[in-house]
XYZ file of C-alpha atoms in Angstrom:
739
model
C 111.357 118.958 116.697
C 114.526 117.699 118.259
C 116.286 120.250 120.429
C 119.493 119.945 118.473
C 117.788 120.630 115.161
C 118.304 124.005 113.550
C 116.729 126.008 110.833
C 114.961 124.635 107.864
C 116.331 126.773 105.112
C 116.325 127.294 101.439
C 118.634 129.442 99.323
C 117.155 131.192 96.351
C 119.579 133.100 94.181
C 117.289 135.147 91.981
C 118.803 136.961 89.028
C 115.612 138.618 87.903
C 114.700 140.278 84.591
C 116.335 143.696 84.419
C 113.235 145.837 83.785
C 110.981 144.162 86.492
C 109.921 146.772 89.106
C 108.482 146.118 92.640
C 108.340 148.192 95.796
C 108.232 146.789 99.336
C 107.424 148.173 102.768
C 109.716 147.344 105.685
C 109.289 147.348 109.434
C 111.389 146.701 112.524
C 113.838 148.863 114.500
C 116.287 148.674 111.594
C 113.601 148.249 108.943
C 115.027 144.790 108.528
C 111.741 142.944 107.954
C 109.704 143.070 104.777
C 105.929 143.513 104.949
C 104.070 141.081 102.701
C 100.567 142.276 103.589
C 98.306 143.580 100.815
C 97.752 147.013 102.410
C 100.819 147.434 104.596
C 101.849 146.419 108.105
C 101.755 147.810 111.601
C 104.937 148.307 113.595
C 104.828 144.737 114.923
C 104.535 143.340 111.397
C 100.857 142.406 111.547
C 98.687 143.428 108.621
C 96.833 146.749 108.912
C 93.686 145.270 107.419
C 93.269 141.594 108.229
C 90.416 141.182 105.768
C 92.749 141.932 102.863
C 95.260 139.302 103.898
C 98.638 138.561 102.362
C 100.219 139.216 99.025
C 100.227 136.393 96.513
C 102.323 133.355 97.523
C 102.573 134.430 101.197
C 100.687 133.361 104.327
C 100.937 133.415 108.117
C 99.878 135.767 110.890
C 102.348 138.367 109.609
C 102.409 137.011 106.041
C 105.978 135.926 106.763
C 105.874 132.469 105.162
C 106.331 131.752 101.451
C 103.642 129.398 100.132
C 104.783 126.958 97.445
C 101.366 125.254 97.238
C 100.135 128.234 95.214
C 103.201 127.948 92.944
C 102.326 124.446 91.738
C 101.739 123.677 88.062
C 98.009 123.488 88.565
C 95.870 125.469 90.964
C 93.260 123.568 92.944
C 90.223 124.385 95.057
C 92.539 124.035 98.042
C 94.554 127.127 96.998
C 91.680 129.503 96.202
C 92.138 131.073 99.686
C 88.411 130.902 100.289
C 87.959 129.228 103.664
C 84.272 128.546 103.016
C 84.912 126.243 100.051
C 85.441 122.934 101.862
C 85.003 119.765 99.842
C 83.622 116.671 101.541
C 85.422 113.988 99.577
C 88.336 111.672 100.207
C 90.197 112.202 96.913
C 93.938 112.736 97.574
C 95.199 116.325 97.193
C 98.156 116.684 94.797
C 100.667 119.463 94.057
C 103.217 119.009 91.255
C 106.227 121.151 90.265
C 108.595 121.440 87.319
C 111.506 121.923 89.744
C 112.587 120.491 93.077
C 111.001 121.914 96.235
C 111.490 121.504 99.956
C 109.280 122.627 102.857
C 109.240 123.414 106.578
C 105.611 122.488 107.317
C 102.219 121.907 105.686
C 99.341 124.001 106.999
C 95.732 122.827 106.637
C 92.633 124.933 107.137
C 89.769 122.675 108.192
C 86.072 123.074 108.926
C 85.173 125.107 112.006
C 85.351 123.026 115.215
C 86.552 120.010 113.253
C 89.611 119.635 115.476
C 87.459 119.067 118.564
C 84.964 116.728 116.921
C 85.443 114.286 114.093
C 88.497 115.624 112.222
C 91.021 112.782 112.035
C 94.177 114.889 112.103
C 96.323 111.923 113.049
C 95.229 110.094 109.904
C 96.493 112.654 107.375
C 99.493 111.217 105.497
C 102.072 113.067 103.385
C 103.721 111.326 100.419
C 106.474 112.990 98.369
C 107.859 112.044 94.953
C 111.445 112.792 93.964
C 111.836 111.894 90.289
C 110.519 108.297 90.337
C 111.013 107.635 94.047
C 108.226 108.014 96.594
C 109.096 109.158 100.131
C 106.908 108.999 103.253
C 107.420 111.247 106.248
C 108.878 109.038 109.009
C 108.566 111.340 112.025
C 105.356 113.281 111.583
C 104.200 115.798 114.208
C 100.908 117.664 114.093
C 100.243 121.012 115.780
C 96.670 122.182 116.342
C 96.954 125.956 116.030
C 93.263 126.648 116.656
C 89.894 125.051 115.923
C 90.307 125.642 112.180
C 94.041 125.325 111.604
C 96.576 122.523 111.927
C 100.220 122.232 110.873
C 102.079 119.058 109.908
C 105.850 118.897 110.440
C 108.205 116.242 109.139
C 111.249 116.071 111.417
C 114.572 114.208 111.362
C 114.760 114.193 107.600
C 114.983 116.627 104.698
C 112.626 115.908 101.836
C 113.165 117.317 98.356
C 110.289 116.676 96.000
C 108.646 117.588 92.733
C 105.241 116.249 93.787
C 103.402 115.960 97.095
C 100.235 113.925 97.764
C 98.099 114.490 100.863
C 95.721 111.636 101.729
C 93.874 109.999 104.618
C 90.460 109.834 106.342
C 90.723 113.486 107.439
C 90.547 114.848 103.864
C 86.753 115.456 103.795
C 87.287 118.199 106.401
C 90.078 120.134 104.595
C 89.302 123.565 103.107
C 92.731 125.075 102.264
C 96.330 123.869 101.982
C 99.553 125.868 102.443
C 103.049 124.444 101.983
C 105.609 126.604 103.765
C 109.001 127.231 102.191
C 109.862 129.111 105.387
C 110.544 132.830 105.809
C 113.421 134.923 104.534
C 115.682 134.867 107.584
C 118.632 136.218 105.581
C 117.007 139.557 104.789
C 119.429 142.451 105.504
C 121.853 140.220 107.335
C 125.625 140.596 106.903
C 126.865 139.959 103.333
C 130.456 140.132 102.083
C 131.085 140.770 98.375
C 134.597 140.654 96.860
C 135.632 141.655 93.312
C 138.925 142.528 91.627
C 137.620 145.500 89.650
C 137.072 147.750 92.657
C 133.460 148.438 91.734
C 130.867 149.498 94.297
C 128.765 146.544 95.383
C 125.024 146.618 95.990
C 123.976 144.212 98.825
C 122.320 141.108 97.408
C 119.954 140.679 100.346
C 118.428 144.135 100.668
C 114.940 142.893 99.806
C 114.769 145.025 96.674
C 115.043 143.154 93.398
C 115.332 146.492 91.539
C 118.828 146.980 92.927
C 120.896 144.442 91.028
C 124.666 144.157 90.869
C 125.932 144.319 87.276
C 129.631 144.234 86.516
C 130.915 147.212 84.497
C 133.744 145.189 83.069
C 133.391 141.903 81.286
C 134.295 138.741 83.170
C 135.655 140.172 86.425
C 136.772 138.022 89.333
C 133.785 138.130 91.674
C 132.850 136.405 94.935
C 129.721 136.911 97.018
C 129.661 135.401 100.513
C 126.312 135.197 102.297
C 126.813 134.675 106.025
C 124.053 133.096 108.052
C 122.675 135.327 110.822
C 124.487 135.337 114.132
C 121.476 133.835 115.878
C 121.571 130.789 113.659
C 123.704 128.296 115.585
C 124.157 126.012 112.643
C 122.217 124.577 109.747
C 121.730 120.871 110.222
C 122.471 117.957 107.969
C 120.162 116.736 105.220
C 118.919 120.142 104.149
C 118.303 121.333 100.614
C 119.858 124.139 98.592
C 117.661 125.185 95.722
C 119.052 127.760 93.285
C 116.632 129.509 90.953
C 118.458 131.425 88.198
C 116.969 134.197 86.013
C 119.653 135.665 83.642
C 119.399 139.100 82.026
C 117.785 139.485 78.623
C 119.555 140.903 75.584
C 122.778 142.070 77.209
C 125.450 139.532 76.358
C 128.173 141.160 78.416
C 125.986 140.777 81.472
C 124.994 137.234 80.648
C 125.731 134.814 83.499
C 127.455 131.736 82.084
C 129.293 129.859 84.821
C 129.188 129.861 88.603
C 129.596 127.584 91.610
C 128.145 127.423 95.107
C 130.552 126.715 97.980
C 129.633 125.952 101.584
C 131.967 126.754 104.470
C 131.759 124.095 107.171
C 131.943 124.676 110.893
C 135.525 123.402 110.974
C 136.601 126.028 108.421
C 136.806 123.738 105.395
C 134.646 124.202 102.316
C 132.609 121.931 100.105
C 131.200 122.487 96.655
C 127.488 121.724 96.389
C 126.717 122.957 92.871
C 128.494 123.805 89.608
C 126.821 125.423 86.617
C 128.732 125.424 83.335
C 127.134 126.541 80.097
C 129.217 127.403 77.029
C 126.198 128.786 75.214
C 125.409 132.451 75.344
C 121.916 131.790 76.641
C 121.131 129.933 79.864
C 117.757 128.216 80.159
C 115.200 130.400 81.910
C 114.918 129.574 84.714
C 117.615 127.067 85.618
C 116.916 125.007 88.733
C 119.588 123.200 90.717
C 118.915 121.073 93.796
C 121.561 119.311 95.834
C 121.388 117.591 99.203
C 124.434 117.385 101.447
C 124.921 116.100 104.975
C 126.698 119.241 106.117
C 126.674 121.824 108.882
C 127.617 125.269 107.601
C 128.478 128.753 108.757
C 127.851 130.464 105.440
C 127.165 129.977 101.766
C 129.408 131.369 99.009
C 128.486 131.893 95.338
C 131.519 132.328 93.038
C 132.052 133.221 89.430
C 133.993 130.517 87.601
C 136.939 131.304 85.317
C 136.166 135.023 85.095
C 132.601 134.589 83.918
C 129.969 137.124 84.955
C 128.274 136.897 88.334
C 125.170 139.100 88.328
C 122.823 139.138 91.320
C 119.663 141.062 92.085
C 118.708 139.254 95.287
C 119.785 136.284 97.406
C 117.338 134.885 99.937
C 117.847 132.340 102.715
C 114.613 130.648 103.771
C 114.112 128.893 107.082
C 112.577 129.268 110.514
C 113.512 129.281 114.184
C 114.683 126.096 115.770
C 112.584 124.527 118.482
C 113.836 126.362 121.560
C 113.649 129.927 120.123
C 111.015 132.239 118.713
C 110.551 135.801 117.463
C 111.292 137.549 114.178
C 115.012 137.242 114.860
C 114.683 133.883 116.665
C 116.460 135.609 119.573
C 113.909 134.831 122.292
C 114.205 131.712 124.420
C 111.252 129.340 124.695
C 110.438 128.507 128.351
C 107.877 125.784 127.636
C 108.040 122.368 129.390
C 108.821 120.570 126.125
C 110.672 123.496 124.484
C 107.911 123.732 121.886
C 106.551 127.186 121.144
C 105.251 128.997 118.083
C 106.544 132.248 116.548
C 104.704 134.217 119.237
C 106.089 132.147 122.137
C 102.912 130.223 122.966
C 103.683 126.804 124.467
C 102.569 123.540 122.889
C 102.164 120.217 124.683
C 102.198 116.943 122.763
C 100.798 113.464 123.255
C 101.205 110.368 121.101
C 98.122 109.353 119.117
C 98.457 106.242 116.948
C 102.222 106.667 116.776
C 102.094 110.389 115.851
C 102.766 113.346 118.146
C 99.704 115.607 118.318
C 100.493 118.991 119.910
C 98.035 121.563 121.257
C 98.509 125.096 122.503
C 98.587 125.432 126.286
C 96.445 128.059 128.001
C 94.201 127.972 124.961
C 91.657 125.864 126.810
C 92.220 127.279 130.306
C 89.118 128.647 132.038
C 91.321 131.282 133.702
C 94.856 132.651 133.156
C 97.636 130.096 133.342
C 101.114 130.069 134.820
C 104.184 131.027 132.743
C 104.873 127.328 132.208
C 101.439 126.885 130.662
C 99.762 125.094 133.577
C 96.044 125.861 133.828
C 94.281 126.578 137.099
C 91.004 125.311 135.681
C 90.058 123.871 132.293
C 87.339 124.950 129.930
C 84.468 122.467 129.430
C 85.575 119.593 127.255
C 89.278 119.676 128.219
C 91.497 118.039 130.841
C 95.126 117.629 131.869
C 97.758 119.856 133.449
C 97.733 122.196 130.463
C 94.107 121.518 129.472
C 95.111 120.392 126.005
C 93.603 116.906 126.218
C 90.006 116.406 125.177
C 87.357 114.949 127.476
C 86.248 111.889 125.561
C 82.578 111.942 124.525
C 81.209 113.534 127.704
C 77.570 114.598 127.439
C 75.713 117.611 128.772
C 78.249 120.357 129.467
C 81.095 118.165 128.163
C 82.894 118.504 131.508
C 85.206 115.878 132.945
C 87.568 115.592 135.892
C 90.759 117.450 135.063
C 93.087 114.715 136.326
C 91.219 111.441 135.800
C 89.140 112.441 132.787
C 85.985 110.925 134.341
C 82.909 112.570 132.816
C 80.542 114.332 135.213
C 77.566 112.315 136.478
C 75.147 115.059 135.473
C 76.067 115.105 131.818
C 76.968 111.444 131.455
C 78.111 110.266 128.044
C 76.952 111.275 124.606
C 74.760 108.697 122.905
C 76.761 105.712 121.779
C 79.403 105.721 124.524
C 79.775 104.293 128.041
C 82.252 103.966 130.910
C 83.528 106.439 133.478
C 85.630 108.108 130.801
C 82.922 107.637 128.152
C 85.637 106.080 126.030
C 83.901 102.761 125.396
C 81.683 102.419 122.368
C 78.168 101.068 122.908
C 77.290 97.992 120.925
C 74.793 98.010 118.077
C 71.902 99.054 120.310
C 68.579 99.986 118.782
C 68.647 103.749 119.256
C 72.366 103.745 120.027
C 72.125 104.384 123.788
C 73.501 102.061 126.460
C 73.951 102.072 130.230
C 77.022 104.106 131.168
C 78.255 101.620 133.777
C 77.355 98.211 132.331
C 77.190 99.009 128.621
C 73.853 97.145 128.363
C 71.485 98.556 125.759
C 68.871 100.771 127.410
C 65.883 99.586 125.371
C 66.896 95.894 125.490
C 66.763 95.722 121.750
C 69.564 95.311 119.248
C 69.921 96.426 115.696
C 69.394 93.687 113.123
C 72.190 91.090 113.029
C 73.350 91.735 116.623
C 72.651 90.106 119.989
C 73.689 90.069 123.660
C 72.849 92.445 126.505
C 75.342 94.885 125.021
C 74.418 94.003 121.437
C 78.119 93.564 120.800
C 77.919 90.051 119.386
C 76.885 89.259 115.846
C 74.045 86.905 115.038
C 75.253 83.892 113.120
C 74.059 83.047 109.626
C 70.407 84.020 110.079
C 68.094 84.407 107.084
C 65.795 87.253 105.988
C 67.039 90.350 107.893
C 69.719 88.478 109.820
C 68.008 89.015 113.172
C 68.167 86.653 116.139
C 67.018 86.441 119.744
C 68.882 89.033 121.811
C 69.723 86.598 124.632
C 69.888 83.106 123.112
C 71.090 84.035 119.641
C 68.490 81.728 118.044
C 67.783 82.910 114.522
C 64.297 84.396 114.179
C 63.592 83.327 110.593
C 65.838 80.299 110.238
C 69.220 79.904 108.622
C 70.615 80.960 105.297
C 71.492 78.144 102.878
C 74.386 76.079 104.064
C 73.893 76.477 107.836
C 71.898 74.740 110.558
C 71.187 74.655 114.299
C 69.278 76.986 116.612
C 71.835 79.737 116.187
C 72.729 78.711 112.607
C 76.385 78.419 113.466
C 76.948 74.885 112.164
C 77.523 74.274 108.474
C 75.534 71.801 106.399
C 78.085 69.138 105.577
C 78.640 68.386 101.902
C 75.032 68.584 100.754
C 74.606 68.593 96.981
C 72.328 70.995 95.164
C 71.733 74.261 97.061
C 73.871 73.083 100.007
C 70.897 73.453 102.363
C 69.894 71.019 105.080
C 67.281 70.596 107.776
C 67.965 73.144 110.493
C 67.593 70.645 113.328
C 68.525 67.104 112.144
C 71.048 68.258 109.506
C 69.641 65.971 106.789
C 70.317 67.336 103.320
C 67.194 68.822 101.703
C 68.185 67.586 98.253
C 68.688 64.015 99.501
C 72.032 63.973 97.720
C 75.584 64.299 98.929
C 78.600 65.796 97.271
C 80.888 63.142 95.725
C 82.773 61.267 98.402
C 80.223 61.602 101.220
C 77.293 59.589 102.591
C 74.694 59.495 105.351
C 71.524 61.509 105.901
C 73.583 64.567 106.816
C 76.401 63.680 104.386
C 78.946 63.929 107.179
C 80.430 60.454 106.663
C 83.204 59.929 104.145
C 83.039 57.323 101.392
C 86.287 55.485 101.946
C 88.467 54.083 99.175
C 85.808 54.309 96.462
C 87.039 54.393 92.861
C 86.137 56.920 90.192
C 84.786 60.134 91.762
C 84.805 58.541 95.186
C 81.007 58.291 95.235
C 79.042 55.818 97.332
C 75.376 55.146 98.077
C 74.045 57.877 100.378
C 72.334 55.327 102.694
C 74.222 52.015 102.454
C 77.636 53.506 101.804
C 78.338 50.966 99.030
C 80.841 52.316 96.519
C 79.159 53.042 93.178
C 82.207 52.587 90.963
C 84.073 49.879 92.818
C 87.124 50.185 94.999
C 90.464 51.839 94.664
C 93.346 49.394 94.084
C 94.183 47.473 97.231
C 90.655 47.451 98.692
C 87.648 45.121 98.476
C 84.136 44.607 99.767
C 80.954 46.534 99.026
C 82.164 49.408 101.198
C 85.804 48.994 100.151
C 86.731 48.888 103.807
C 88.797 45.679 103.581
C 92.329 45.561 102.278
C 93.890 43.018 99.916
C 96.397 42.480 102.650
C 98.042 39.218 101.630
C 97.919 39.627 97.842
C 101.019 40.174 95.753
C 101.333 43.931 95.111
C 98.314 44.367 97.392
C 95.807 44.101 94.512
C 92.655 42.004 94.248
C 89.279 42.008 92.536
C 87.045 44.284 94.656
C 83.840 42.227 94.134
C 85.085 38.814 95.413
C 88.472 39.643 96.901
C 90.391 37.252 94.622
C 94.005 38.311 94.375
C 94.799 39.406 90.827
C 98.357 38.023 90.775
C 98.445 35.557 93.650
C 99.222 35.260 97.328
C 102.192 36.339 99.308
C 104.346 33.509 100.650
C 102.651 31.795 103.578
C 99.035 32.417 102.459
C 96.562 30.624 100.200
C 92.973 30.527 98.925
C 91.486 32.841 96.335
C 91.496 35.760 98.725
C 94.769 34.712 100.390
C 93.137 34.993 103.812
C 94.284 31.576 105.064
C 97.741 30.897 106.434
C 99.984 28.055 105.290
C 100.157 26.129 108.605
C 103.318 24.376 109.816
C 104.942 23.760 106.456
C 108.567 22.608 106.594
C 110.998 25.528 106.741
C 108.170 27.924 105.856
C 108.501 26.917 102.218
C 104.900 27.853 101.590
C 101.933 26.019 100.234
C 99.775 25.823 97.140
C 97.895 29.122 96.780
C 94.595 27.321 96.104
C 94.633 24.019 98.087
C 96.971 25.138 100.856
C 98.984 21.886 100.535
C 102.533 22.320 101.810
C 105.123 21.939 99.080
C 107.651 19.980 101.209
C 105.413 18.411 103.813
C 104.672 19.177 107.424
C 106.764 20.089 110.410
C 107.146 17.415 113.126
C 103.931 16.992 115.091
C 101.579 17.888 112.236
C 99.964 16.055 109.351
C 97.310 16.319 106.579
C 97.762 17.942 103.176
C 97.524 21.397 104.721
C 99.495 20.382 107.852
C 96.829 21.811 110.097
C 96.155 18.548 112.042
C 98.094 17.803 115.253
C 99.648 14.350 115.763
C 98.422 12.210 118.692
C 100.484 10.808 121.626
C 102.879 8.644 119.681
C 105.292 6.458 121.683
C 108.884 7.550 122.051
C 108.007 11.209 121.335
C 108.095 10.356 117.684
C 106.037 12.172 115.115
C 103.142 10.624 113.300
C 102.944 9.936 109.614
C 102.806 13.387 107.919
C 100.158 12.213 105.500
C 97.946 9.735 107.417
C 98.610 10.936 110.967
C 99.093 7.383 112.272
C 101.729 6.581 114.898
C 104.059 3.928 113.453
C 105.760 3.395 116.838
C 102.570 2.872 118.797
C 100.983 5.029 121.492
C 102.139 6.392 124.780
C 100.795 4.716 127.921
C 97.194 5.659 128.497
C 96.381 6.250 124.851
C 95.131 3.981 122.114
C 93.721 4.021 118.586
C 95.321 4.473 115.155
C 96.058 8.122 115.908
C 96.804 7.644 119.656
C 94.253 10.216 120.611
C 91.912 7.918 122.622
C 92.487 7.474 126.408
C 92.559 4.015 128.170
C 90.183 3.549 131.262
C 91.762 1.179 134.009
C 90.748 0.627 137.704
C 93.685 1.326 139.960
C 94.504 0.992 143.665
C 93.990 4.680 144.072
C 90.463 4.443 142.700
C 89.589 1.661 145.302
C 90.826 3.748 148.194
C 88.792 6.694 147.030
C 85.649 4.533 146.770
C 86.123 3.255 150.357
C 86.376 6.717 151.826
C 83.334 7.930 149.938
C 81.210 5.012 151.243
C 82.409 5.599 154.791
C 81.477 9.259 154.697
C 77.993 8.464 153.413
C 77.314 6.040 156.280
C 78.403 8.572 158.879
C 76.051 11.070 157.338
C 73.071 8.723 157.609
C 73.726 8.038 161.333
C 73.888 11.736 162.128
C 70.655 12.353 160.273
C 68.657 9.813 162.309
C 70.074 11.062 165.598
C 69.104 14.604 164.719
C 65.537 13.697 163.712
C 64.831 11.629 166.868
C 65.947 14.521 169.053
C 63.629 16.909 167.240
C 60.610 14.593 167.650
C 61.197 14.215 171.375
C 61.456 17.960 171.873
C 58.271 18.612 169.927
C 56.220 16.026 171.826
C 57.262 17.404 175.228
C 56.434 20.914 174.130
C 52.939 19.807 172.957
C 52.155 18.132 176.293
C 53.008 21.265 178.293
C 50.827 23.377 176.071
C 47.797 21.044 176.650
C 48.055 21.188 180.467
C 48.419 24.965 180.424
C 45.277 25.295 178.322
C 43.202 23.194 180.695
C 44.274 25.311 183.708
C 43.362 28.573 181.937
C 39.866 27.328 181.044
C 39.119 26.147 184.595
C 40.231 29.476 186.017
C 37.982 31.376 183.652
C 34.998 29.234 184.516
C 35.379 30.032 188.216
C 35.246 33.768 187.569
C 31.689 33.613 186.171
C 28.640 33.497 188.471
C 26.472 30.473 188.722
C 23.509 32.486 187.524
C 25.324 33.290 184.258
C 26.240 29.696 183.429
C 23.393 27.733 184.936
C 20.357 29.844 184.237
C 18.712 26.943 182.407
C 19.144 23.298 181.541
C 20.063 24.011 178.015
C 23.040 26.171 179.016
C 24.330 23.513 181.373
C 24.255 20.890 178.700
C 25.978 23.189 176.305
C 28.721 23.950 178.796
C 29.334 20.325 179.585
C 29.573 19.484 175.922
C 32.003 22.344 175.283
C 34.405 21.435 178.082
C 33.973 17.630 178.077
C 37.639 17.192 177.002
C 38.762 18.499 180.401
C 37.440 15.482 182.177
């Protein structure tokens, strides 16, 4: 709640049936509070016997809140007040009314311990219908009262509705639903009643519907002013006044016919929020009036109009304490850090979860008493934070975590399926669910089907059978499903006809056929410019139905570039209409060469219409004139030079050169001969020098050899060499050349 927001309130002016009888018990130092318990209340307002609970249409710790959920057109299993009947379904819960209703909060009773486990309280959504308009709560705040109870507030706006729908993922955990109208904060507060007849007035907020004011004279001037309690600072804008009228039966002089409701503003001025005018003697039973005004008021006034009767049994003002106060009289100040406390003064701390404030009671999860501000000395297992209202995320073992950082204890680790210091990271699709707390790697090195990676957090591609693949490489175990290929089956089969399947490794289509417009073994190449359905031969690529206009060739890859309108016959390339200016031949691929003034040529023969440009001849003007004398052109038909040839050229066309010996040629011949003679002289000189050097070197080598042999012969003994005649003869023969 915003600190400047005041009471949620609701005015009910109840003119009840005359003979209806009820008795109520009261408590408080002035007996100013009504007891709504089945078997009475204690002095503090709590029920004597908790097992008996509250009277019908009331709820709360002291049965102080009016429940409009039980007043809906149709009762549901969520209003049977049996906390054990919880229905595990996700069907939206609906409450519909025949009149307009407002509320202060919605209270849900959920499965035991659901708030600390899987109950998705922040995913419960309230939708309200006002006539044909649907309204969604913009500023939703959720209070966790205990492990079985949560309350949903809708702040910063007043919602009037005739139907409410509760939906969201948290529904399977809901057992009971209460919709609070608030509590009667106007009971026995100051009321001023003014009449002209001087009759005694019975207070209209005494809590007893048996004591009704009935005028003794017909059509007196009457005014009843209901002042808001002194502890109500003001009633904020966008709140709803809902009048519920029950006229008397059978007594025409007491019949209420016309009245108005006036609001006095803080500045002293008044505003009219409702007028009831009925000329008939009978008013519909009951008559409901709802009006919304952006006003801040001090009091509410109900007036008779034009002397018509004003008959009241009871007037009730419903609301609750604003954020910074608590208590039965809302006269106690809340000393919580965020100024949020319940009717008993317990502090609540909030944190944002998915854009919604989720508030939890402080001290509730403290392991020991807490300070007046709600700060815990030590948290209970499973909780953290200054006020121990934040949950330890998925800690295992004793569920303990560090109070400040939220790090789960090393002993307990994380519950199965989570990792990280805070155990806030979800394990991948591990077989068995468990993963390493630090790395997140699956403990058993095995993934569930269709997943891969050390953390099993990556999906296998398009694998067949059970979708499984190698944990590390991602290669599909049983091949690919139709339409995919490759080791990991990530690549698509391109444009294969039939069942769209292809070879896993070379991508060739299994059917051997391509979808229209494609070719190649893997059908990845596009048939270009083919007519009809765009089909071409899967292997050669030849178009099966010819070419689109403007293209030619078996593959339709060539354009009819120089044809008029760009069209030609695709089989032979012949232009259908003719050639563009400057081109000729059947396919218009040849250029009209050097025609005078670019006047074009015949589209078949290529003959220039007006002859050739200077310097060219022949019918197609593609021959170049020779070296005609006087820089004159040749005949444009024959190519002959009529003026003769330039010097050095001869022949009919002056294209042949004349060979003449000149002085320059004689000089060149002389120098060439001279150089040859010098070369011969140098050659002979070089050779004679080489021969002389070789001969002298050979002579020295012969003398040196003789000296070495004589020296060796002297080193041997005479007995070795001359032991017999035969050896002597042999020696002499061997060395005879030394003589």
